[in-house]
Tab-separated table of C-alpha atoms in Angstrom:
chain	number	residue	atom	x	y	z
A	1	MET	CA	17.407	-0.131	-3.188
A	2	GLU	CA	19.756	-2.532	-1.574
A	3	GLN	CA	17.711	-4.789	0.644
A	4	GLY	CA	19.061	-5.189	4.258
A	5	SER	CA	21.941	-2.696	3.579
A	6	ALA	CA	22.685	-0.798	6.798
A	7	ASP	CA	23.871	2.206	4.322
A	8	ALA	CA	20.170	2.073	2.989
A	9	VAL	CA	18.347	1.956	6.253
A	10	GLY	CA	16.154	5.170	6.624
A	11	ARG	CA	17.162	6.550	3.136
A	12	TYR	CA	14.321	5.347	1.229
A	13	GLU	CA	12.452	7.108	-1.567
A	14	LEU	CA	8.859	6.290	-2.528
A	15	ARG	CA	10.189	4.506	-5.891
A	16	ASP	CA	11.949	1.977	-3.600
A	17	LEU	CA	8.737	1.021	-2.126
A	18	ARG	CA	6.932	-0.512	-4.937
A	19	ALA	CA	6.728	-4.307	-6.069
A	20	ASP	CA	9.429	-5.637	-8.417
A	21	CYS	CA	7.421	-8.954	-9.836
A	22	GLY	CA	10.641	-9.826	-11.544
A	23	SER	CA	12.684	-10.129	-8.152
A	24	CYS	CA	9.961	-12.072	-6.554
A	25	PHE	CA	9.145	-15.735	-6.295
A	26	GLY	CA	5.371	-14.692	-7.175
A	27	LEU	CA	4.597	-14.640	-3.219
A	28	CYS	CA	1.144	-12.795	-3.493
A	29	CYS	CA	-0.044	-15.227	-5.952
A	30	VAL	CA	0.624	-18.364	-3.550
A	31	ALA	CA	0.718	-17.109	-0.030
A	32	LEU	CA	-2.671	-14.940	0.200
A	33	PRO	CA	-6.043	-16.517	-0.167
A	34	PHE	CA	-8.874	-15.213	-2.297
A	35	ALA	CA	-12.428	-16.113	-2.564
A	36	ALA	CA	-14.536	-16.141	-5.804
A	37	SER	CA	-16.382	-12.931	-6.199
A	38	ALA	CA	-16.248	-9.605	-8.047
A	39	ASP	CA	-12.570	-9.392	-7.530
A	40	PHE	CA	-11.525	-13.116	-8.453
A	41	ALA	CA	-12.852	-15.815	-10.636
A	42	VAL	CA	-12.101	-18.382	-8.223
A	43	ASP	CA	-11.296	-19.681	-4.839
A	44	LYS	CA	-7.918	-20.012	-3.552
A	45	PRO	CA	-6.581	-20.792	-0.223
A	46	ALA	CA	-3.483	-19.587	1.401
A	47	GLY	CA	-0.310	-21.695	0.492
A	48	ARG	CA	-1.533	-22.900	-3.122
A	49	ALA	CA	-0.368	-21.471	-6.224
A	50	CYS	CA	-2.789	-19.566	-8.359
A	51	GLY	CA	-3.340	-21.763	-11.432
A	52	ASN	CA	-2.178	-18.592	-13.686
A	53	LEU	CA	1.189	-18.364	-11.910
A	54	GLY	CA	3.973	-20.078	-14.268
A	55	ASP	CA	6.881	-21.934	-13.609
A	56	ASP	CA	9.030	-18.564	-14.012
A	57	PHE	CA	7.043	-17.065	-11.005
A	58	ARG	CA	5.144	-14.626	-13.809
A	59	CYS	CA	1.418	-14.401	-14.184
A	60	GLY	CA	0.216	-15.921	-17.425
A	61	ILE	CA	-2.685	-13.602	-17.868
A	62	HIS	CA	-0.984	-10.495	-16.492
A	63	THR	CA	-2.400	-8.374	-19.371
A	64	ARG	CA	-5.872	-9.715	-19.263
A	65	LEU	CA	-6.460	-9.735	-15.538
A	66	ARG	CA	-9.425	-7.526	-15.387
A	67	ALA	CA	-11.048	-9.147	-18.362
A	68	GLU	CA	-10.363	-12.896	-16.968
A	69	GLY	CA	-11.957	-11.882	-13.594
A	70	PHE	CA	-9.032	-11.065	-11.432
A	71	GLY	CA	-9.466	-7.358	-10.999
A	72	GLY	CA	-8.534	-7.930	-7.388
A	73	CYS	CA	-4.962	-8.556	-8.388
A	74	THR	CA	-4.445	-5.440	-10.326
A	75	VAL	CA	-5.133	-3.225	-7.217
A	76	TYR	CA	-2.926	-5.079	-4.791
A	77	ASP	CA	0.691	-3.662	-4.448
A	78	CYS	CA	3.372	-5.377	-1.567
A	79	PHE	CA	5.222	-2.186	-1.535
A	80	GLY	CA	8.657	-3.791	-2.327
A	81	ALA	CA	8.040	-6.672	0.454
A	82	GLY	CA	7.922	-9.276	-2.121
A	83	GLN	CA	11.386	-8.886	-3.490
A	84	ARG	CA	12.939	-8.505	0.068
A	85	VAL	CA	11.406	-11.705	1.488
A	86	SER	CA	12.538	-13.557	-1.905
A	87	GLN	CA	15.876	-12.118	-2.115
A	88	ALA	CA	17.039	-11.073	1.392
A	89	THR	CA	15.003	-12.694	4.087
A	90	PHE	CA	15.150	-16.111	2.203
A	91	GLU	CA	18.406	-15.473	0.337
A	92	GLY	CA	17.117	-16.013	-3.097
A	93	VAL	CA	15.823	-19.567	-2.433
A	94	SER	CA	12.295	-19.951	-3.484
A	95	TRP	CA	9.221	-21.748	-1.930
A	96	ARG	CA	9.485	-24.529	-4.615
A	97	THR	CA	13.022	-25.398	-4.143
A	98	GLY	CA	13.458	-25.012	-0.635
A	99	GLY	CA	11.107	-27.656	0.905
A	100	PRO	CA	7.795	-27.387	2.722
A	101	GLU	CA	8.912	-25.900	5.854
A	102	HIS	CA	10.956	-23.151	4.015
A	103	ALA	CA	7.700	-22.535	1.937
A	104	ARG	CA	5.578	-22.284	5.222
A	105	ARG	CA	7.956	-19.957	6.765
A	106	MET	CA	8.071	-17.891	3.772
A	107	PHE	CA	4.370	-17.544	3.258
A	108	ASP	CA	4.058	-16.582	7.065
A	109	VAL	CA	6.409	-14.004	6.839
A	110	PHE	CA	5.582	-12.370	3.850
A	111	PRO	CA	2.375	-10.600	5.189
A	112	VAL	CA	4.451	-9.270	8.204
A	113	VAL	CA	7.088	-7.729	5.758
A	114	ARG	CA	4.060	-6.372	3.474
A	115	GLN	CA	2.484	-4.636	6.539
A	116	LEU	CA	6.082	-3.101	7.573
A	117	HIS	CA	6.580	-1.946	4.070
A	118	GLU	CA	3.278	-0.256	3.860
A	119	LEU	CA	4.328	1.671	6.923
A	120	LEU	CA	7.544	2.663	5.378
A	121	ARG	CA	5.702	3.928	2.523
A	122	TYR	CA	3.570	6.197	4.600
A	123	VAL	CA	6.388	7.460	6.739
A	124	THR	CA	8.643	8.126	3.550
A	125	GLU	CA	5.752	10.208	2.330
A	126	ALA	CA	5.378	12.129	5.506
A	127	LEU	CA	8.694	13.126	5.588
A	128	THR	CA	8.473	14.852	2.089
A	129	LEU	CA	5.499	16.806	3.410
A	130	PRO	CA	6.836	20.342	4.671
A	131	ALA	CA	3.635	21.166	7.226
A	132	ALA	CA	4.841	17.960	8.739
A	133	ARG	CA	8.263	19.297	9.595
A	134	PRO	CA	7.584	19.603	13.578
A	135	VAL	CA	7.715	15.715	13.626
A	136	HIS	CA	10.218	15.063	11.111
A	137	ALA	CA	12.771	13.714	13.918
A	138	ASP	CA	10.396	11.463	15.267
A	139	LEU	CA	9.530	10.121	11.821
A	140	ARG	CA	13.111	9.405	10.595
A	141	ARG	CA	13.777	7.576	14.104
A	142	VAL	CA	10.397	5.226	13.357
A	143	ARG	CA	11.432	4.590	9.795
A	144	VAL	CA	14.784	3.681	10.545
A	145	GLU	CA	13.222	1.455	13.536
A	146	THR	CA	10.593	0.014	10.745
A	147	GLU	CA	13.445	-0.765	8.286
A	148	ARG	CA	15.075	-2.609	11.013
A	149	LEU	CA	12.377	-4.804	11.817
A	150	ALA	CA	11.668	-5.487	8.201
A	151	ALA	CA	15.355	-6.443	7.832
A	152	GLY	CA	14.952	-9.140	10.497
A	153	THR	CA	15.524	-12.951	10.271
A	154	PRO	CA	12.417	-15.323	9.687
A	155	GLU	CA	12.579	-16.236	12.987
A	156	GLU	CA	12.568	-12.656	14.307
A	157	LEU	CA	9.533	-11.614	12.174
A	158	GLY	CA	7.665	-14.655	13.092
A	159	GLU	CA	7.657	-13.510	16.508
A	160	LEU	CA	7.201	-9.754	15.890
A	161	ASP	CA	4.108	-8.010	17.207
A	162	VAL	CA	3.276	-6.364	14.147
A	163	ALA	CA	0.160	-4.867	15.316
A	164	ALA	CA	1.598	-3.041	18.271
A	165	HIS	CA	4.080	-1.413	15.925
A	166	ARG	CA	1.491	-0.489	13.684
A	167	GLN	CA	-0.448	1.250	16.433
A	168	ARG	CA	2.655	3.293	17.541
A	169	VAL	CA	3.450	4.244	13.837
A	170	ASN	CA	-0.376	5.102	13.543
A	171	GLU	CA	-0.086	7.582	16.500
A	172	LEU	CA	2.514	9.700	14.566
A	173	LEU	CA	0.673	9.487	11.289
A	174	LEU	CA	-2.221	10.887	13.024
A	175	ARG	CA	0.202	14.127	14.127
A	176	VAL	CA	1.353	14.245	10.529
A	177	SER	CA	-2.408	14.295	9.425
A	178	ALA	CA	-3.334	17.101	12.001
A	179	LEU	CA	-0.382	19.456	10.927
A	180	VAL	CA	-0.904	18.784	7.053
A	181	ARG	CA	-4.555	19.288	7.169
A	182	ALA	CA	-4.485	22.397	9.201
A	183	GLY	CA	-2.499	23.927	6.548
A	184	ALA	CA	-5.422	23.115	3.843
A	185	GLY	CA	-7.903	24.446	6.062
A	186	ARG	CA	-8.789	21.094	8.028
A	187	GLY	CA	-11.976	20.209	6.548
A	188	ARG	CA	-14.742	17.704	7.899
A	189	ASN	CA	-13.698	14.896	9.937
A	190	ARG	CA	-15.107	11.926	8.070
A	191	ARG	CA	-12.772	9.063	9.332
A	192	GLY	CA	-14.315	5.627	8.877
A	193	ALA	CA	-17.468	7.116	7.421
A	194	ASP	CA	-19.704	5.041	5.271
A	195	LEU	CA	-20.060	6.807	2.233
A	196	MET	CA	-20.690	4.050	-0.445
A	197	GLY	CA	-22.353	5.347	-3.239
A	198	ALA	CA	-22.647	8.893	-1.917
A	199	ARG	CA	-23.648	11.655	-4.386
A	200	LEU	CA	-20.543	14.038	-3.536
A	201	ARG	CA	-20.039	15.404	-7.149
A	202	GLY	CA	-18.325	18.794	-6.780
A	203	ALA	CA	-18.120	18.552	-3.116
A	204	ASP	CA	-15.594	20.732	-1.054
A	205	LEU	CA	-13.505	18.118	0.633
A	206	ARG	CA	-10.325	20.417	1.214
A	207	GLY	CA	-8.343	19.166	4.187
A	208	ALA	CA	-11.020	16.360	5.144
A	209	ASP	CA	-10.009	13.263	7.305
A	210	LEU	CA	-11.111	10.452	5.233
A	211	ARG	CA	-8.886	7.918	6.862
A	212	GLY	CA	-10.553	4.502	6.465
A	213	ALA	CA	-13.898	6.151	4.955
A	214	TYR	CA	-15.740	3.839	2.524
A	215	LEU	CA	-16.128	5.524	-0.638
A	216	ILE	CA	-17.177	2.724	-3.027
A	217	ALA	CA	-18.938	3.489	-5.936
A	218	ALA	CA	-19.342	7.169	-4.550
A	219	ASP	CA	-19.484	9.944	-7.183
A	220	LEU	CA	-16.555	12.495	-6.749
A	221	THR	CA	-16.584	13.935	-10.367
A	222	GLY	CA	-14.983	17.002	-9.802
A	223	ALA	CA	-14.678	17.267	-6.085
A	224	ASP	CA	-11.945	19.105	-4.391
A	225	LEU	CA	-9.848	16.978	-2.292
A	226	ARG	CA	-6.701	19.053	-1.985
A	227	GLY	CA	-5.030	18.465	1.510
A	228	ALA	CA	-7.253	15.455	2.491
A	229	ASP	CA	-6.087	12.276	4.298
A	230	LEU	CA	-6.884	9.264	2.573
A	231	ILE	CA	-5.096	6.560	4.266
A	232	GLY	CA	-6.965	3.428	3.969
A	233	ALA	CA	-9.979	5.160	2.107
A	234	ASP	CA	-11.901	2.404	0.117
A	235	LEU	CA	-11.790	3.667	-3.312
A	236	ARG	CA	-13.256	0.700	-5.080
A	237	ASP	CA	-15.247	1.769	-8.189
A	238	THR	CA	-15.025	5.427	-6.619
A	239	ASP	CA	-15.658	8.178	-9.759
A	240	LEU	CA	-12.659	10.707	-9.290
A	241	GLY	CA	-13.166	11.921	-12.949
A	242	ASP	CA	-12.081	15.608	-12.916
A	243	ALA	CA	-11.335	15.512	-9.316
A	244	ASP	CA	-8.541	17.757	-7.602
A	245	LEU	CA	-6.522	15.566	-5.446
A	246	THR	CA	-3.473	17.721	-5.426
A	247	GLY	CA	-1.827	17.660	-2.180
A	248	ALA	CA	-3.809	14.734	-1.033
A	249	PHE	CA	-1.707	12.414	0.983
A	250	PHE	CA	-1.377	9.068	1.862
A	251	LEU	CA	-2.921	8.039	-1.189
A	252	THR	CA	-1.297	4.732	-2.638
A	253	GLN	CA	-1.154	3.271	-6.100
A	254	PRO	CA	-3.519	0.500	-5.139
A	255	GLN	CA	-6.111	3.033	-4.069
A	256	LEU	CA	-6.177	4.765	-7.458
A	257	GLU	CA	-6.121	1.475	-9.536
A	258	ALA	CA	-9.214	0.498	-7.760
A	259	ALA	CA	-10.972	3.881	-8.792
A	260	ARG	CA	-12.343	5.591	-11.997
A	261	GLY	CA	-10.912	8.780	-13.209
A	262	SER	CA	-10.359	10.689	-16.149
A	263	ALA	CA	-7.731	12.820	-18.381
A	264	GLY	CA	-8.806	16.013	-15.982
A	265	THR	CA	-8.373	14.072	-12.670
A	266	ARG	CA	-5.486	15.845	-11.008
A	267	LEU	CA	-3.043	13.753	-8.863
A	268	PRO	CA	-0.298	14.255	-6.279
A	269	ALA	CA	3.236	13.555	-7.329
A	270	SER	CA	3.481	10.422	-5.057
A	271	VAL	CA	0.991	8.449	-7.619
A	272	THR	CA	0.734	7.804	-11.293
A	273	ARG	CA	-2.229	8.023	-13.409
A	274	PRO	CA	-3.710	4.346	-13.694
A	275	ALA	CA	-3.421	2.881	-17.254
A	276	HIS	CA	-6.937	1.737	-17.293
A	277	TRP	CA	-8.628	4.993	-16.593
A	278	THR	CA	-10.716	6.958	-19.415
A	279	ALA	CA	-8.518	8.992	-21.477
């Protein structure tokens, strides 16, 4: 994808909205804070580089992140915001060489662009869903608008009310959800439900609304999740072994990376099987 190119506006594919760490200045390893927990081995404040980040902006323990206590890093995806901010917004000048003010602005802008790219990810997927055809024209308009905002200058991005834009896009995504789930039989509404540790082995969740549901450590072994809306669902340590997620939508790679699965887990084409899953 040509970042900032007018010809590329509104013509994304899902593969364009994935992190390209080789074109980024390690922004997620510097701009974002994390706290010592089950996900991170140490505390790190926002704006300070992780001790594992090398001079080449690469992670020194990338192949050992889980073993070294940095599992939280393995389930993070900037949806391509890192390379955009590094190479387009700040024209290839890194936070190490641009001076303190340059670094501060870069760290402030990165989370904003990350949110916009996440929205682009959902809208782009929605445009691949035949059941959402009645709102495809609206989706195309909002995708162009979101791309225009993401291609803004550091000053424009710093002044952007990203929460208000998220709300507008979310209203459209809710319409998409209703259309797609209706075609899948529109299952139960479990939006935002607390299902932590729930025993849902073999459950019929076809067409269910699981937006923002807490499914941490839930047992969904063999569950039928075809046509379910999984936007924002917390799948940390969720057992998806042999579950059927065919046609599940708004499911992102970071969600899957946080879950557990098996060779029998069936996935939608928008994601790939995590390497750490049981063979």
